[in-house]
mmCIF file of C-alpha atoms in Angstrom:
data_model
loop_
_atom_site.group_PDB
_atom_site.id
_atom_site.type_symbol
_atom_site.label_atom_id
_atom_site.label_comp_id
_atom_site.label_asym_id
_atom_site.label_seq_id
_atom_site.Cartn_x
_atom_site.Cartn_y
_atom_site.Cartn_z
ATOM 1 C CA MET A 1 43.461 6.948 -7.273
ATOM 2 C CA LYS A 2 44.020 3.267 -7.756
ATOM 3 C CA LYS A 3 43.757 2.650 -3.907
ATOM 4 C CA PHE A 4 40.996 4.933 -3.102
ATOM 5 C CA LYS A 5 37.919 2.822 -6.021
ATOM 6 C CA ILE A 6 39.583 -0.663 -3.788
ATOM 7 C CA PHE A 7 38.972 0.821 -1.390
ATOM 8 C CA ARG A 8 35.579 1.746 -2.500
ATOM 9 C CA ILE A 9 34.637 -1.137 -3.112
ATOM 10 C CA GLY A 10 35.854 -3.098 0.099
ATOM 11 C CA LEU A 11 33.803 -0.787 2.043
ATOM 12 C CA MET A 12 30.374 -0.947 -0.519
ATOM 13 C CA LEU A 13 30.569 -4.860 0.017
ATOM 14 C CA CYS A 14 31.151 -4.434 3.722
ATOM 15 C CA LEU A 15 28.289 -2.084 3.496
ATOM 16 C CA PRO A 16 25.155 -4.911 3.609
ATOM 17 C CA LEU A 17 27.191 -7.924 6.774
ATOM 18 C CA VAL A 18 27.141 -3.387 8.259
ATOM 19 C CA LEU A 19 24.142 -2.604 7.384
ATOM 20 C CA SER A 20 22.301 -6.455 7.999
ATOM 21 C CA CYS A 21 23.827 -6.881 11.759
ATOM 22 C CA GLU A 22 22.697 -3.271 13.100
ATOM 23 C CA ALA A 23 18.911 -4.594 11.259
ATOM 24 C CA ASP A 24 18.654 -7.930 12.990
ATOM 25 C CA ASP A 25 20.574 -6.513 16.932
ATOM 26 C CA ALA A 26 17.291 -3.130 16.350
ATOM 27 C CA GLN A 27 14.752 -5.441 15.832
ATOM 28 C CA GLY A 28 15.009 -7.856 18.919
ATOM 29 C CA PRO A 29 12.203 -9.533 20.596
ATOM 30 C CA GLU A 30 10.945 -6.001 22.103
ATOM 31 C CA ASP A 31 10.639 -4.773 19.023
ATOM 32 C CA TYR A 32 7.071 -7.201 18.557
ATOM 33 C CA PHE A 33 6.688 -7.390 22.083
ATOM 34 C CA ASP A 34 5.238 -4.534 24.274
ATOM 35 C CA GLN A 35 6.645 -4.721 27.314
ATOM 36 C CA GLY A 36 6.251 -2.024 30.877
ATOM 37 C CA ASP A 37 4.179 -1.112 33.145
ATOM 38 C CA PHE A 38 2.377 0.478 30.930
ATOM 39 C CA ILE A 39 0.908 -0.382 27.626
ATOM 40 C CA ILE A 40 -1.175 -0.712 24.715
ATOM 41 C CA GLU A 41 -1.631 -3.096 22.886
ATOM 42 C CA LEU A 42 -3.939 -4.127 19.584
ATOM 43 C CA ASP A 43 -5.302 -6.764 18.256
ATOM 44 C CA ALA A 44 -3.336 -6.357 14.923
ATOM 45 C CA GLN A 45 -0.049 -7.599 13.406
ATOM 46 C CA LYS A 46 2.637 -6.427 15.339
ATOM 47 C CA SER A 47 5.356 -4.521 13.506
ATOM 48 C CA PRO A 48 8.781 -3.626 14.552
ATOM 49 C CA GLY A 49 9.080 -0.432 17.685
ATOM 50 C CA LYS A 50 7.095 -0.001 20.328
ATOM 51 C CA GLY A 51 3.822 0.043 20.119
ATOM 52 C CA GLN A 52 3.668 -0.106 16.177
ATOM 53 C CA TYR A 53 0.540 -2.087 14.426
ATOM 54 C CA ARG A 54 -0.799 -2.639 10.886
ATOM 55 C CA THR A 55 -4.089 -4.478 9.555
ATOM 56 C CA VAL A 56 -5.054 -4.745 5.450
ATOM 57 C CA LEU A 57 -8.674 -4.853 4.778
ATOM 58 C CA GLN A 58 -11.105 -3.888 2.049
ATOM 59 C CA SER A 59 -12.999 -0.932 1.819
ATOM 60 C CA ASP A 60 -16.097 -3.404 2.837
ATOM 61 C CA GLU A 61 -15.943 -4.474 5.528
ATOM 62 C CA THR A 62 -15.279 -3.445 9.669
ATOM 63 C CA LEU A 63 -11.867 -2.286 11.219
ATOM 64 C CA THR A 64 -12.298 -4.333 14.871
ATOM 65 C CA VAL A 65 -9.818 -3.778 16.966
ATOM 66 C CA SER A 66 -9.731 -5.206 20.079
ATOM 67 C CA VAL A 67 -7.455 -2.561 22.924
ATOM 68 C CA HIS A 68 -6.200 -3.224 26.020
ATOM 69 C CA VAL A 69 -4.283 -1.143 28.052
ATOM 70 C CA LYS A 70 -2.713 -2.315 31.741
ATOM 71 C CA THR A 71 -0.999 0.160 33.377
ATOM 72 C CA ASP A 72 0.149 1.023 37.078
ATOM 73 C CA GLN A 73 -2.077 3.522 37.525
ATOM 74 C CA ASP A 74 -5.564 4.351 37.003
ATOM 75 C CA LEU A 75 -6.587 5.794 34.414
ATOM 76 C CA GLU A 76 -8.599 8.095 33.029
ATOM 77 C CA SER A 77 -9.024 8.292 29.541
ATOM 78 C CA LEU A 78 -8.589 6.611 26.089
ATOM 79 C CA LYS A 79 -7.840 9.050 22.673
ATOM 80 C CA ILE A 80 -8.204 7.963 19.333
ATOM 81 C CA LYS A 81 -7.170 10.515 16.508
ATOM 82 C CA LYS A 82 -7.784 9.412 12.463
ATOM 83 C CA THR A 83 -4.079 10.661 10.382
ATOM 84 C CA VAL A 84 -4.327 10.257 6.130
ATOM 85 C CA ASN A 85 -1.594 11.082 4.980
ATOM 86 C CA LEU A 86 0.135 11.877 8.225
ATOM 87 C CA GLU A 87 -3.194 15.375 8.727
ATOM 88 C CA VAL A 88 -5.423 15.091 11.400
ATOM 89 C CA ASP A 89 -8.453 13.355 9.755
ATOM 90 C CA GLU A 90 -11.494 15.751 11.170
ATOM 91 C CA SER A 91 -13.966 13.375 9.827
ATOM 92 C CA PHE A 92 -13.678 11.706 12.246
ATOM 93 C CA GLY A 93 -14.984 11.317 15.833
ATOM 94 C CA ASN A 94 -14.187 14.557 17.171
ATOM 95 C CA GLY A 95 -12.600 17.230 15.232
ATOM 96 C CA GLY A 96 -10.565 14.453 15.067
ATOM 97 C CA THR A 97 -10.103 12.812 17.861
ATOM 98 C CA LEU A 98 -13.056 9.922 20.063
ATOM 99 C CA GLU A 99 -12.482 10.072 23.512
ATOM 100 C CA VAL A 100 -13.331 6.682 25.500
ATOM 101 C CA GLN A 101 -13.685 6.736 29.482
ATOM 102 C CA ALA A 102 -11.658 5.056 31.420
ATOM 103 C CA SER A 103 -10.585 3.441 34.598
ATOM 104 C CA GLY A 104 -8.873 1.486 36.659
ATOM 105 C CA THR A 105 -5.260 0.359 36.340
ATOM 106 C CA SER A 106 -6.113 -3.607 33.060
ATOM 107 C CA PHE A 107 -8.770 -1.922 31.002
ATOM 108 C CA ASP A 108 -10.549 -3.615 27.724
ATOM 109 C CA TYR A 109 -11.348 -1.400 24.641
ATOM 110 C CA GLN A 110 -13.445 -3.217 20.936
ATOM 111 C CA PHE A 111 -12.463 0.132 18.113
ATOM 112 C CA ALA A 112 -14.363 -0.600 14.791
ATOM 113 C CA TYR A 113 -13.995 2.307 12.032
ATOM 114 C CA GLU A 114 -16.109 1.970 8.964
ATOM 115 C CA PRO A 115 -13.444 3.473 5.930
ATOM 116 C CA THR A 116 -14.445 4.754 2.706
ATOM 117 C CA VAL A 117 -13.703 4.420 -1.212
ATOM 118 C CA ALA A 118 -12.159 7.984 0.580
ATOM 119 C CA ASP A 119 -9.792 5.897 2.216
ATOM 120 C CA VAL A 120 -8.155 3.469 -0.146
ATOM 121 C CA ASP A 121 -4.770 4.291 -0.647
ATOM 122 C CA GLU A 122 -3.752 5.688 1.032
ATOM 123 C CA LEU A 123 -1.441 6.224 4.847
ATOM 124 C CA VAL A 124 -4.216 5.555 6.320
ATOM 125 C CA GLY A 125 -3.557 5.524 10.607
ATOM 126 C CA PHE A 126 -4.188 5.650 14.476
ATOM 127 C CA THR A 127 -3.471 6.743 17.126
ATOM 128 C CA PHE A 128 -4.479 5.461 20.606
ATOM 129 C CA THR A 129 -3.375 7.273 23.944
ATOM 130 C CA ALA A 130 -3.848 6.233 27.461
ATOM 131 C CA VAL A 131 -3.998 8.770 30.040
ATOM 132 C CA THR A 132 -4.433 8.272 33.988
ATOM 133 C CA ASP A 133 -5.047 11.085 36.535
ATOM 134 C CA ALA A 134 -1.722 11.664 37.740
ATOM 135 C CA GLY A 135 -1.186 12.894 34.262
ATOM 136 C CA LYS A 136 1.010 10.562 32.480
ATOM 137 C CA ILE A 137 0.322 9.688 28.668
ATOM 138 C CA GLN A 138 1.220 6.368 26.896
ATOM 139 C CA THR A 139 0.287 5.823 23.059
ATOM 140 C CA SER A 140 0.157 3.149 20.907
ATOM 141 C CA ASP A 141 0.080 3.955 16.169
ATOM 142 C CA LEU A 142 -2.145 1.305 14.169
ATOM 143 C CA THR A 143 -0.999 1.913 9.863
ATOM 144 C CA THR A 144 -4.351 0.810 8.117
ATOM 145 C CA VAL A 145 -4.176 -0.182 4.788
ATOM 146 C CA VAL A 146 -7.013 -0.394 2.698
ATOM 147 C CA THR A 147 -7.431 -1.831 -0.807
ATOM 148 C CA LEU A 148 -10.230 -1.130 -2.775
ATOM 149 C CA SER A 149 -13.124 -4.456 -2.501
ATOM 150 C CA PRO A 150 -14.512 -5.914 -6.461
ATOM 151 C CA LEU A 151 -17.279 -3.989 -5.375
ATOM 152 C CA ASP A 152 -16.523 -0.790 -4.616
ATOM 153 C CA ASN A 153 -14.822 -1.264 -7.883
ATOM 154 C CA LEU A 154 -17.395 -2.381 -10.059
ATOM 155 C CA VAL A 155 -18.616 1.638 -9.743
ATOM 156 C CA THR A 156 -15.633 2.958 -11.055
ATOM 157 C CA LYS A 157 -14.742 1.583 -14.104
ATOM 158 C CA LYS A 158 -16.835 0.655 -17.594
ATOM 159 C CA TRP A 159 -16.493 -3.085 -18.287
ATOM 160 C CA VAL A 160 -15.910 -4.051 -21.419
ATOM 161 C CA TRP A 161 -18.215 -7.248 -22.911
ATOM 162 C CA THR A 162 -15.423 -9.880 -24.570
ATOM 163 C CA SER A 163 -16.761 -13.209 -24.458
ATOM 164 C CA ILE A 164 -19.643 -14.903 -24.571
ATOM 165 C CA LYS A 165 -19.376 -18.627 -24.280
ATOM 166 C CA HIS A 166 -21.777 -21.209 -24.983
ATOM 167 C CA VAL A 167 -21.841 -23.558 -22.689
ATOM 168 C CA ASN A 168 -23.708 -25.921 -23.934
ATOM 169 C CA GLU A 169 -21.788 -26.142 -27.241
ATOM 170 C CA ASP A 170 -18.267 -26.660 -25.518
ATOM 171 C CA ASN A 171 -17.982 -23.048 -24.506
ATOM 172 C CA GLU A 172 -18.515 -21.687 -28.131
ATOM 173 C CA GLU A 173 -17.355 -18.777 -28.385
ATOM 174 C CA VAL A 174 -20.380 -16.187 -30.057
ATOM 175 C CA ILE A 175 -19.492 -12.568 -28.877
ATOM 176 C CA ASN A 176 -19.874 -10.155 -32.285
ATOM 177 C CA ASP A 177 -17.551 -8.341 -34.373
ATOM 178 C CA CYS A 178 -19.407 -5.413 -33.653
ATOM 179 C CA GLU A 179 -20.594 -5.817 -29.707
ATOM 180 C CA LYS A 180 -17.119 -5.993 -28.613
ATOM 181 C CA ASP A 181 -16.885 -2.667 -28.308
ATOM 182 C CA ASN A 182 -19.710 -1.895 -26.399
ATOM 183 C CA ALA A 183 -18.802 -1.520 -21.869
ATOM 184 C CA PHE A 184 -21.343 -1.412 -19.118
ATOM 185 C CA LEU A 185 -21.511 1.228 -17.151
ATOM 186 C CA PHE A 186 -22.672 0.432 -13.167
ATOM 187 C CA ASN A 187 -22.991 3.806 -11.325
ATOM 188 C CA ALA A 188 -23.315 3.597 -7.837
ATOM 189 C CA ASP A 189 -27.349 4.730 -7.058
ATOM 190 C CA GLY A 190 -27.847 1.355 -9.394
ATOM 191 C CA THR A 191 -28.515 2.937 -12.195
ATOM 192 C CA MET A 192 -26.379 1.288 -15.465
ATOM 193 C CA SER A 193 -26.416 1.939 -19.286
ATOM 194 C CA ILE A 194 -24.613 0.535 -21.739
ATOM 195 C CA ASP A 195 -21.408 1.688 -24.288
ATOM 196 C CA TYR A 196 -22.592 0.678 -27.282
ATOM 197 C CA GLY A 197 -18.829 2.070 -28.923
ATOM 198 C CA ALA A 198 -18.265 2.189 -32.414
ATOM 199 C CA ILE A 199 -19.741 -0.290 -33.984
ATOM 200 C CA THR A 200 -23.628 0.096 -32.865
ATOM 201 C CA GLY A 201 -26.406 0.236 -35.366
ATOM 202 C CA THR A 202 -25.748 -1.748 -37.669
ATOM 203 C CA GLY A 203 -25.780 -5.783 -38.964
ATOM 204 C CA ASN A 204 -26.131 -7.839 -35.093
ATOM 205 C CA CYS A 205 -26.418 -5.277 -32.985
ATOM 206 C CA GLY A 206 -29.164 -3.146 -35.703
ATOM 207 C CA PHE A 207 -30.751 -2.888 -32.631
ATOM 208 C CA ASP A 208 -28.660 -1.901 -30.151
ATOM 209 C CA GLY A 209 -30.590 1.120 -27.640
ATOM 210 C CA LEU A 210 -34.406 -1.329 -28.477
ATOM 211 C CA THR A 211 -33.868 -1.564 -24.731
ATOM 212 C CA PRO A 212 -31.863 0.717 -23.196
ATOM 213 C CA TYR A 213 -31.060 -0.904 -19.701
ATOM 214 C CA ALA A 214 -32.048 0.963 -16.302
ATOM 215 C CA ASN A 215 -31.006 -0.317 -13.053
ATOM 216 C CA TRP A 216 -28.518 -2.830 -11.552
ATOM 217 C CA TYR A 217 -28.292 -5.137 -7.837
ATOM 218 C CA ILE A 218 -26.418 -7.819 -6.475
ATOM 219 C CA THR A 219 -28.660 -9.772 -4.515
ATOM 220 C CA GLU A 220 -28.415 -10.301 -0.862
ATOM 221 C CA ASP A 221 -27.296 -13.442 -0.694
ATOM 222 C CA GLY A 222 -24.166 -12.811 -3.177
ATOM 223 C CA GLU A 223 -24.766 -15.086 -5.621
ATOM 224 C CA PHE A 224 -27.155 -12.868 -9.030
ATOM 225 C CA PHE A 225 -25.871 -10.059 -10.483
ATOM 226 C CA VAL A 226 -29.534 -8.336 -11.394
ATOM 227 C CA MET A 227 -30.055 -6.006 -14.648
ATOM 228 C CA GLU A 228 -33.232 -4.632 -14.803
ATOM 229 C CA LYS A 229 -33.758 -3.620 -19.056
ATOM 230 C CA TYR A 230 -37.360 -2.095 -20.834
ATOM 231 C CA ASN A 231 -38.275 -1.734 -24.606
ATOM 232 C CA VAL A 232 -38.623 2.211 -25.630
ATOM 233 C CA PHE A 233 -41.814 1.217 -25.872
ATOM 234 C CA THR A 234 -43.298 0.041 -24.004
ATOM 235 C CA PRO A 235 -41.575 1.861 -20.541
ATOM 236 C CA ASP A 236 -43.118 0.457 -18.144
ATOM 237 C CA ILE A 237 -42.747 -2.716 -18.302
ATOM 238 C CA ILE A 238 -39.394 -3.405 -17.156
ATOM 239 C CA GLN A 239 -37.990 -7.037 -18.150
ATOM 240 C CA GLU A 240 -35.493 -8.787 -15.255
ATOM 241 C CA GLU A 241 -32.140 -10.035 -16.176
ATOM 242 C CA ARG A 242 -31.079 -12.894 -13.343
ATOM 243 C CA TYR A 243 -27.261 -13.657 -13.705
ATOM 244 C CA GLU A 244 -25.188 -16.199 -11.406
ATOM 245 C CA ILE A 245 -22.152 -14.948 -10.969
ATOM 246 C CA VAL A 246 -19.248 -16.986 -11.356
ATOM 247 C CA THR A 247 -16.246 -14.393 -10.744
ATOM 248 C CA LEU A 248 -16.727 -10.403 -9.526
ATOM 249 C CA SER A 249 -13.495 -9.525 -9.679
ATOM 250 C CA VAL A 250 -11.414 -6.195 -9.152
ATOM 251 C CA ASP A 251 -10.092 -7.713 -13.207
ATOM 252 C CA GLN A 252 -12.910 -9.298 -14.596
ATOM 253 C CA LEU A 253 -16.008 -9.966 -13.473
ATOM 254 C CA GLN A 254 -18.173 -12.780 -14.763
ATOM 255 C CA LEU A 255 -21.312 -13.884 -14.764
ATOM 256 C CA SER A 256 -23.316 -16.727 -16.629
ATOM 257 C CA LEU A 257 -27.217 -16.743 -17.971
ATOM 258 C CA GLU A 258 -29.412 -19.166 -18.703
ATOM 259 C CA ILE A 259 -31.782 -19.301 -22.227
ATOM 260 C CA ASP A 260 -35.212 -20.935 -22.448
ATOM 261 C CA LEU A 261 -34.761 -21.537 -26.215
ATOM 262 C CA THR A 262 -36.636 -24.940 -26.505
ATOM 263 C CA VAL A 263 -38.567 -23.507 -28.998
ATOM 264 C CA LEU A 264 -35.939 -22.978 -31.341
ATOM 265 C CA GLY A 265 -35.585 -26.736 -30.566
ATOM 266 C CA LEU A 266 -32.397 -26.691 -27.841
ATOM 267 C CA GLY A 267 -33.399 -26.317 -24.126
ATOM 268 C CA ILE A 268 -32.427 -24.590 -21.652
ATOM 269 C CA GLU A 269 -28.841 -22.882 -22.936
ATOM 270 C CA THR A 270 -25.917 -21.592 -19.858
ATOM 271 C CA PHE A 271 -24.423 -18.672 -21.545
ATOM 272 C CA LEU A 272 -20.853 -17.650 -19.741
ATOM 273 C CA TYR A 273 -20.029 -13.541 -20.473
ATOM 274 C CA THR A 274 -17.219 -11.938 -20.436
ATOM 275 C CA PHE A 275 -16.052 -8.459 -18.914
ATOM 276 C CA LYS A 276 -12.572 -6.765 -18.549
ATOM 277 C CA PRO A 277 -13.351 -3.495 -16.647
ATOM 278 C CA GLU A 278 -11.255 -0.177 -18.230
ATOM 279 C CA PRO A 279 -11.202 3.519 -17.058
ATOM 280 C CA LYS A 280 -14.223 5.526 -17.679
ATOM 281 C CA ASP A 281 -13.766 8.662 -19.726
#
């Protein structure tokens, strides 16, 4: 038994060295530079292995990849197949494959793809297959990681109102306790609403619901977050609140609002609103 234990410990100590040597031997220059008389090079991050590439982008970005095919025979076509979790995505191209006419022994193609929220956190792949007139075939694979953009994430969460700081007064916290359970819901169709939570209709929150929020949008320059509301007694009169976007990420939303309080003996006061995301019910 003692000999077996000593042998097992020795094996465990040697195994990482063996694996390390094998890994070093397995990843040479040929793993990062495609070579030969028939190659498909992609303008993307190279991964170990011939014809293996990867890219990362957000769901609101366009995937653009320059494809360069070089061969010793005249080309017939370039076929691009999309898979999601290794299954063919039949909504892409024609039944999952986009076919491009190709010719000559050197061919360049600019591939573009607009990801959707459905691609987020899935294993998205594109296989590029070049075919020559003589039937010779070569492939390269692109693995694509799509992460949720802050804007797309905005409509998948409810945004709990956690803070209001009066910037002009040394960032004094002025949020009321009854407002801390308020959650803003921004819908993909541009509508919005507020869930006032359990503490509502009393004290400083006695007028909750008197001026419902109806719509929201972000200006084209990306600088302002606009919310539209109305008084229940005058629903045809839309009031606009234009917030400057301070932070818009998947973890936080911060909006700055200037309010004219000169009638109260103050000036143009600035307030910083902070929201934290929580799952929608």
